[in-house]
Amino acid sequence: MKKLKNIIRLVLRAKFIFKTPKKNDLIIFDKLSVRDLSTCLSEFNFFVLQTRIESLDEVYFSYSILKKIFKNFFKGNLFTVYLISLVELTKPKIVITTIDNSLKFSAVAKVFEKKINFIAVQNASRDNLLALKNLYDKKKIKHNILSKYYIPNFFCFGDHERDLYKQLNIKVKAFYPVGSLKLANFFHFTKKENNSTEKYNSDICLVPSITASPTEKYVKEDKSSLALSQDYEREKGFAKVVKYTIKFCIKNNMKLIIPSKRDKKIVPAAYSTEFNFFKRNLEKEEFDYLKKNSLEKNSEDFSSFRAVLNSKVTVGVCSTLLKDKLCTGGKILSCNLAPSKVWDFPINGICTLNHCTFEEFEKRLLEIYTISKEKFFSKIDKKPDYVMKFDQNYSTIDLIREKLSQL
């Protein structure tokens, strides 16, 4: 019944294009990848393959497509077969996505393993993969979802991903540490700006980790975006970092900025989840203080990057933005107060403090705040490019273009 309803919604929503897509050397896999890849691929012609059935607004249909669907019928479910057929008819040399955790991408890539170069550009830190392994090891989920992943060419943040994916036995044929494309886009669009950064300046920037309601215990095994089991202890641990940071800034009279994780205009439901996380975990005084010091996300203006890079110290659990701050020469404090080590930062030393009291948190954050950057970086056990490759003179955009030409 659910599948029938989805088909009816699709028929009512989508525009049907009664022709076969033109041949193209490059396919962007998933419409959401276009925004981050548009600058990087400005010199290339490409076809956008829509891969989310729930938001599909264009459906190609022709005799050639129908023939391919019958030929590929046993290579997956109907939608996967449809995608495989479009790829075959488009005849690309490269298929690229920024949805690196997409199981649909992995499924299609396996079919074309020896014919087409499939590339996944890392979009965010993938600590949730460790969480999925823990759930499977503890028999909280029936299937080892990680075994379904397959990435032929992984344009990842740094060498940490090589270690992590090998530890988890996720099949990746080739790793290319290229850094963050989002960070590169930020510098690309702002390099000629003369705008004042006063709005974004702060002593402390807090990048909170957000969970859904702890009553929502579920795992979606059939989606590219995998939801994790949300437990009470994890939520309280993440919330405690927020509480510690607010208390620290009030006590030490420091300016705090908290950039929203979700863009209210683009994903209002996710923004509501973020808002509700704070509302149910903070006291009224804390919540009011947080609202007063929050920065509403503006994706087009790179507001989160501006807030992070213009802070003296950035605090969080294991956010990608912590890695962005560190690789650009900034000081951070990663603090995991949840029970699981899954959320520990991959670099140890002065930048990491887990399972601590507020007094220990305050002492460490004050130390980081007052010491020089040179001394800070002398007190961490790995170079920042282990978690995020970064070169101001040869950006991730340049690296990806170079690799695309080679492939």
PDB file of C-alpha atoms in Angstrom, residues 46-226:
ATOM      1  CA  PHE A  46      27.050  17.332 -17.109  1.00  0.00           C
ATOM      2  CA  PHE A  47      23.713  15.556 -16.716  1.00  0.00           C
ATOM      3  CA  VAL A  48      22.018  15.605 -13.296  1.00  0.00           C
ATOM      4  CA  LEU A  49      20.649  12.223 -12.257  1.00  0.00           C
ATOM      5  CA  GLN A  50      17.876  12.618  -9.679  1.00  0.00           C
ATOM      6  CA  THR A  51      18.222   9.733  -7.227  1.00  0.00           C
ATOM      7  CA  ARG A  52      15.689  10.425  -4.437  1.00  0.00           C
ATOM      8  CA  ILE A  53      12.327   9.002  -5.320  1.00  0.00           C
ATOM      9  CA  GLU A  54      10.619  11.077  -2.600  1.00  0.00           C
ATOM     10  CA  SER A  55      11.657  14.325  -4.330  1.00  0.00           C
ATOM     11  CA  LEU A  56      11.835  13.194  -7.958  1.00  0.00           C
ATOM     12  CA  ASP A  57      10.336  15.878 -10.201  1.00  0.00           C
ATOM     13  CA  GLU A  58      11.474  14.625 -13.617  1.00  0.00           C
ATOM     14  CA  VAL A  59      10.992  11.125 -15.014  1.00  0.00           C
ATOM     15  CA  TYR A  60      12.530  10.101 -18.336  1.00  0.00           C
ATOM     16  CA  PHE A  61      10.602   7.559 -20.371  1.00  0.00           C
ATOM     17  CA  SER A  62      11.207   6.199 -23.861  1.00  0.00           C
ATOM     18  CA  TYR A  63      11.331   2.935 -25.776  1.00  0.00           C
ATOM     19  CA  SER A  64      15.123   2.774 -25.263  1.00  0.00           C
ATOM     20  CA  ILE A  65      14.741   3.254 -21.514  1.00  0.00           C
ATOM     21  CA  LEU A  66      12.019   0.600 -21.344  1.00  0.00           C
ATOM     22  CA  LYS A  67      14.254  -1.882 -23.175  1.00  0.00           C
ATOM     23  CA  LYS A  68      17.110  -1.195 -20.768  1.00  0.00           C
ATOM     24  CA  ILE A  69      14.802  -1.619 -17.760  1.00  0.00           C
ATOM     25  CA  PHE A  70      13.780  -5.092 -18.982  1.00  0.00           C
ATOM     26  CA  LYS A  71      17.437  -5.958 -19.627  1.00  0.00           C
ATOM     27  CA  ASN A  72      18.526  -4.830 -16.131  1.00  0.00           C
ATOM     28  CA  PHE A  73      15.403  -6.022 -14.332  1.00  0.00           C
ATOM     29  CA  PHE A  74      17.157  -8.286 -11.820  1.00  0.00           C
ATOM     30  CA  LYS A  75      19.922  -5.832 -10.844  1.00  0.00           C
ATOM     31  CA  GLY A  76      17.939  -4.183  -8.044  1.00  0.00           C
ATOM     32  CA  ASN A  77      14.538  -2.731  -7.227  1.00  0.00           C
ATOM     33  CA  LEU A  78      12.626  -0.908  -9.955  1.00  0.00           C
ATOM     34  CA  PHE A  79      13.991   2.547  -9.143  1.00  0.00           C
ATOM     35  CA  THR A  80      17.594   1.285  -8.990  1.00  0.00           C
ATOM     36  CA  VAL A  81      17.074  -0.440 -12.347  1.00  0.00           C
ATOM     37  CA  TYR A  82      15.696   2.834 -13.761  1.00  0.00           C
ATOM     38  CA  LEU A  83      18.839   4.689 -12.609  1.00  0.00           C
ATOM     39  CA  ILE A  84      21.135   1.984 -14.020  1.00  0.00           C
ATOM     40  CA  SER A  85      19.323   2.215 -17.357  1.00  0.00           C
ATOM     41  CA  LEU A  86      19.710   6.021 -17.532  1.00  0.00           C
ATOM     42  CA  VAL A  87      23.431   5.729 -16.757  1.00  0.00           C
ATOM     43  CA  GLU A  88      23.872   3.115 -19.509  1.00  0.00           C
ATOM     44  CA  LEU A  89      22.093   5.286 -22.077  1.00  0.00           C
ATOM     45  CA  THR A  90      23.944   8.480 -21.068  1.00  0.00           C
ATOM     46  CA  LYS A  91      27.303   6.655 -21.432  1.00  0.00           C
ATOM     47  CA  PRO A  92      29.356   8.835 -19.055  1.00  0.00           C
ATOM     48  CA  LYS A  93      33.049   8.508 -18.349  1.00  0.00           C
ATOM     49  CA  ILE A  94      32.525   9.727 -14.778  1.00  0.00           C
ATOM     50  CA  VAL A  95      29.645   9.650 -12.272  1.00  0.00           C
ATOM     51  CA  ILE A  96      30.239  11.946  -9.292  1.00  0.00           C
ATOM     52  CA  THR A  97      28.319  12.673  -6.079  1.00  0.00           C
ATOM     53  CA  THR A  98      28.763  14.552  -2.809  1.00  0.00           C
ATOM     54  CA  ILE A  99      26.337  12.172  -1.064  1.00  0.00           C
ATOM     55  CA  ASP A 100      29.180   9.851  -0.109  1.00  0.00           C
ATOM     56  CA  ASN A 101      27.012   7.841   2.308  1.00  0.00           C
ATOM     57  CA  SER A 102      24.398   7.000  -0.342  1.00  0.00           C
ATOM     58  CA  LEU A 103      23.587   3.286  -0.513  1.00  0.00           C
ATOM     59  CA  LYS A 104      21.917   3.940  -3.879  1.00  0.00           C
ATOM     60  CA  PHE A 105      25.233   5.300  -5.204  1.00  0.00           C
ATOM     61  CA  SER A 106      27.004   2.156  -3.953  1.00  0.00           C
ATOM     62  CA  ALA A 107      24.407  -0.117  -5.574  1.00  0.00           C
ATOM     63  CA  VAL A 108      24.694   1.562  -8.989  1.00  0.00           C
ATOM     64  CA  ALA A 109      28.505   1.825  -8.787  1.00  0.00           C
ATOM     65  CA  LYS A 110      28.810  -1.960  -8.320  1.00  0.00           C
ATOM     66  CA  VAL A 111      26.997  -2.565 -11.618  1.00  0.00           C
ATOM     67  CA  PHE A 112      29.459  -0.399 -13.569  1.00  0.00           C
ATOM     68  CA  GLU A 113      32.588  -1.373 -11.622  1.00  0.00           C
ATOM     69  CA  LYS A 114      34.796  -2.023 -14.654  1.00  0.00           C
ATOM     70  CA  LYS A 115      33.157   0.397 -17.097  1.00  0.00           C
ATOM     71  CA  ILE A 116      32.707   3.845 -15.524  1.00  0.00           C
ATOM     72  CA  ASN A 117      34.630   5.842 -12.914  1.00  0.00           C
ATOM     73  CA  PHE A 118      32.342   6.465  -9.922  1.00  0.00           C
ATOM     74  CA  ILE A 119      33.517   9.193  -7.517  1.00  0.00           C
ATOM     75  CA  ALA A 120      32.178  10.106  -4.089  1.00  0.00           C
ATOM     76  CA  VAL A 121      33.262  13.471  -2.675  1.00  0.00           C
ATOM     77  CA  GLN A 122      33.065  13.471   1.128  1.00  0.00           C
ATOM     78  CA  ASN A 123      30.374  15.795   2.398  1.00  0.00           C
ATOM     79  CA  ALA A 124      30.656  15.455   6.197  1.00  0.00           C
ATOM     80  CA  SER A 125      32.384  13.536   8.978  1.00  0.00           C
ATOM     81  CA  ARG A 126      31.176   9.929   9.057  1.00  0.00           C
ATOM     82  CA  ASP A 127      31.367   9.104  12.756  1.00  0.00           C
ATOM     83  CA  ASN A 128      27.879   7.606  12.455  1.00  0.00           C
ATOM     84  CA  LEU A 129      29.437   4.654  10.606  1.00  0.00           C
ATOM     85  CA  LEU A 130      31.104   3.632  13.865  1.00  0.00           C
ATOM     86  CA  ALA A 131      27.736   3.976  15.570  1.00  0.00           C
ATOM     87  CA  LEU A 132      26.155   1.677  12.978  1.00  0.00           C
ATOM     88  CA  LYS A 133      28.872  -0.913  13.585  1.00  0.00           C
ATOM     89  CA  ASN A 134      28.199  -0.728  17.328  1.00  0.00           C
ATOM     90  CA  LEU A 135      24.479  -1.234  16.771  1.00  0.00           C
ATOM     91  CA  TYR A 136      25.145  -4.284  14.603  1.00  0.00           C
ATOM     92  CA  ASP A 137      27.755  -5.738  16.984  1.00  0.00           C
ATOM     93  CA  LYS A 138      25.296  -5.372  19.885  1.00  0.00           C
ATOM     94  CA  LYS A 139      22.584  -7.023  17.738  1.00  0.00           C
ATOM     95  CA  LYS A 140      20.337  -3.949  17.894  1.00  0.00           C
ATOM     96  CA  ILE A 141      19.981  -4.092  14.119  1.00  0.00           C
ATOM     97  CA  LYS A 142      19.734  -7.276  12.039  1.00  0.00           C
ATOM     98  CA  HIS A 143      21.854  -6.362   9.038  1.00  0.00           C
ATOM     99  CA  ASN A 144      25.414  -5.121   8.690  1.00  0.00           C
ATOM    100  CA  ILE A 145      24.598  -2.017   6.671  1.00  0.00           C
ATOM    101  CA  LEU A 146      28.291  -1.201   6.256  1.00  0.00           C
ATOM    102  CA  SER A 147      28.738  -4.264   4.036  1.00  0.00           C
ATOM    103  CA  LYS A 148      26.460  -2.603   1.464  1.00  0.00           C
ATOM    104  CA  TYR A 149      28.780   0.352   0.935  1.00  0.00           C
ATOM    105  CA  TYR A 150      31.062   0.432  -2.082  1.00  0.00           C
ATOM    106  CA  ILE A 151      33.026   3.506  -3.191  1.00  0.00           C
ATOM    107  CA  PRO A 152      35.305   3.071  -6.223  1.00  0.00           C
ATOM    108  CA  ASN A 153      37.010   6.478  -5.855  1.00  0.00           C
ATOM    109  CA  PHE A 154      36.699   8.327  -2.560  1.00  0.00           C
ATOM    110  CA  PHE A 155      37.687  12.015  -2.542  1.00  0.00           C
ATOM    111  CA  CYS A 156      37.889  12.194   1.237  1.00  0.00           C
ATOM    112  CA  PHE A 157      38.871  14.779   3.857  1.00  0.00           C
ATOM    113  CA  GLY A 158      42.164  13.213   4.946  1.00  0.00           C
ATOM    114  CA  ASP A 159      44.017  10.030   5.883  1.00  0.00           C
ATOM    115  CA  HIS A 160      41.689   9.502   8.844  1.00  0.00           C
ATOM    116  CA  GLU A 161      39.040   8.193   6.431  1.00  0.00           C
ATOM    117  CA  ARG A 162      41.497   5.638   5.037  1.00  0.00           C
ATOM    118  CA  ASP A 163      42.066   4.313   8.574  1.00  0.00           C
ATOM    119  CA  LEU A 164      38.380   4.457   9.527  1.00  0.00           C
ATOM    120  CA  TYR A 165      37.003   2.721   6.438  1.00  0.00           C
ATOM    121  CA  LYS A 166      39.625  -0.024   6.611  1.00  0.00           C
ATOM    122  CA  GLN A 167      38.809  -0.532  10.288  1.00  0.00           C
ATOM    123  CA  LEU A 168      35.125  -0.931   9.361  1.00  0.00           C
ATOM    124  CA  ASN A 169      35.846  -3.153   6.329  1.00  0.00           C
ATOM    125  CA  ILE A 170      34.014  -0.778   4.004  1.00  0.00           C
ATOM    126  CA  LYS A 171      35.041  -1.452   0.439  1.00  0.00           C
ATOM    127  CA  VAL A 172      36.829   1.544  -1.102  1.00  0.00           C
ATOM    128  CA  LYS A 173      39.036   0.925  -4.128  1.00  0.00           C
ATOM    129  CA  ALA A 174      40.998   4.200  -4.041  1.00  0.00           C
ATOM    130  CA  PHE A 175      41.340   7.020  -1.510  1.00  0.00           C
ATOM    131  CA  TYR A 176      42.194  10.568  -2.588  1.00  0.00           C
ATOM    132  CA  PRO A 177      42.565  12.946   0.416  1.00  0.00           C
ATOM    133  CA  VAL A 178      41.459  16.291  -1.041  1.00  0.00           C
ATOM    134  CA  GLY A 179      39.998  18.173   1.946  1.00  0.00           C
ATOM    135  CA  SER A 180      36.600  19.841   2.195  1.00  0.00           C
ATOM    136  CA  LEU A 181      34.884  21.033  -0.976  1.00  0.00           C
ATOM    137  CA  LYS A 182      32.483  23.167   1.086  1.00  0.00           C
ATOM    138  CA  LEU A 183      35.406  24.934   2.769  1.00  0.00           C
ATOM    139  CA  ALA A 184      37.070  25.475  -0.616  1.00  0.00           C
ATOM    140  CA  ASN A 185      33.836  26.945  -1.975  1.00  0.00           C
ATOM    141  CA  PHE A 186      33.726  29.330   0.985  1.00  0.00           C
ATOM    142  CA  PHE A 187      37.212  30.682   0.253  1.00  0.00           C
ATOM    143  CA  HIS A 188      36.480  30.789  -3.492  1.00  0.00           C
ATOM    144  CA  PHE A 189      33.405  32.982  -3.036  1.00  0.00           C
ATOM    145  CA  THR A 190      34.833  35.231  -0.330  1.00  0.00           C
ATOM    146  CA  LYS A 191      38.428  35.800  -1.491  1.00  0.00           C
ATOM    147  CA  LYS A 192      37.587  39.186  -3.046  1.00  0.00           C
ATOM    148  CA  GLU A 193      35.333  40.382  -0.234  1.00  0.00           C
ATOM    149  CA  ASN A 194      36.053  43.449   1.843  1.00  0.00           C
ATOM    150  CA  ASN A 195      33.066  43.001   4.131  1.00  0.00           C
ATOM    151  CA  SER A 196      33.413  43.504   7.873  1.00  0.00           C
ATOM    152  CA  THR A 197      33.563  40.322   9.957  1.00  0.00           C
ATOM    153  CA  GLU A 198      32.445  42.086  13.151  1.00  0.00           C
ATOM    154  CA  LYS A 199      29.078  40.324  13.102  1.00  0.00           C
ATOM    155  CA  TYR A 200      30.828  36.950  13.263  1.00  0.00           C
ATOM    156  CA  ASN A 201      33.673  37.739  15.682  1.00  0.00           C
ATOM    157  CA  SER A 202      33.546  35.876  18.992  1.00  0.00           C
ATOM    158  CA  ASP A 203      35.654  34.517  21.796  1.00  0.00           C
ATOM    159  CA  ILE A 204      33.958  31.123  21.624  1.00  0.00           C
ATOM    160  CA  CYS A 205      32.036  29.556  18.748  1.00  0.00           C
ATOM    161  CA  LEU A 206      29.917  26.574  19.797  1.00  0.00           C
ATOM    162  CA  VAL A 207      29.081  23.990  17.128  1.00  0.00           C
ATOM    163  CA  PRO A 208      26.555  21.754  18.918  1.00  0.00           C
ATOM    164  CA  SER A 209      25.785  18.184  17.889  1.00  0.00           C
ATOM    165  CA  ILE A 210      22.040  17.664  17.588  1.00  0.00           C
ATOM    166  CA  THR A 211      19.945  14.512  17.991  1.00  0.00           C
ATOM    167  CA  ALA A 212      16.291  13.817  17.329  1.00  0.00           C
ATOM    168  CA  SER A 213      13.964  13.060  20.201  1.00  0.00           C
ATOM    169  CA  PRO A 214      15.321  10.178  22.322  1.00  0.00           C
ATOM    170  CA  THR A 215      11.947   8.453  21.977  1.00  0.00           C
ATOM    171  CA  GLU A 216      12.490   8.095  18.212  1.00  0.00           C
ATOM    172  CA  LYS A 217      14.443   4.809  18.172  1.00  0.00           C
ATOM    173  CA  TYR A 218      14.694   3.702  14.589  1.00  0.00           C
ATOM    174  CA  VAL A 219      17.141   2.712  11.889  1.00  0.00           C
ATOM    175  CA  LYS A 220      16.282   3.224   8.222  1.00  0.00           C
ATOM    176  CA  GLU A 221      18.212   0.550   6.370  1.00  0.00           C
ATOM    177  CA  ASP A 222      16.769   1.375   2.961  1.00  0.00           C
ATOM    178  CA  LYS A 223      17.732   5.068   2.811  1.00  0.00           C
ATOM    179  CA  SER A 224      20.916   6.814   1.733  1.00  0.00           C
ATOM    180  CA  SER A 225      20.658   9.029   4.802  1.00  0.00           C
ATOM    181  CA  LEU A 226      20.775   6.529   7.662  1.00  0.00           C
TER     182      LEU A 226
END
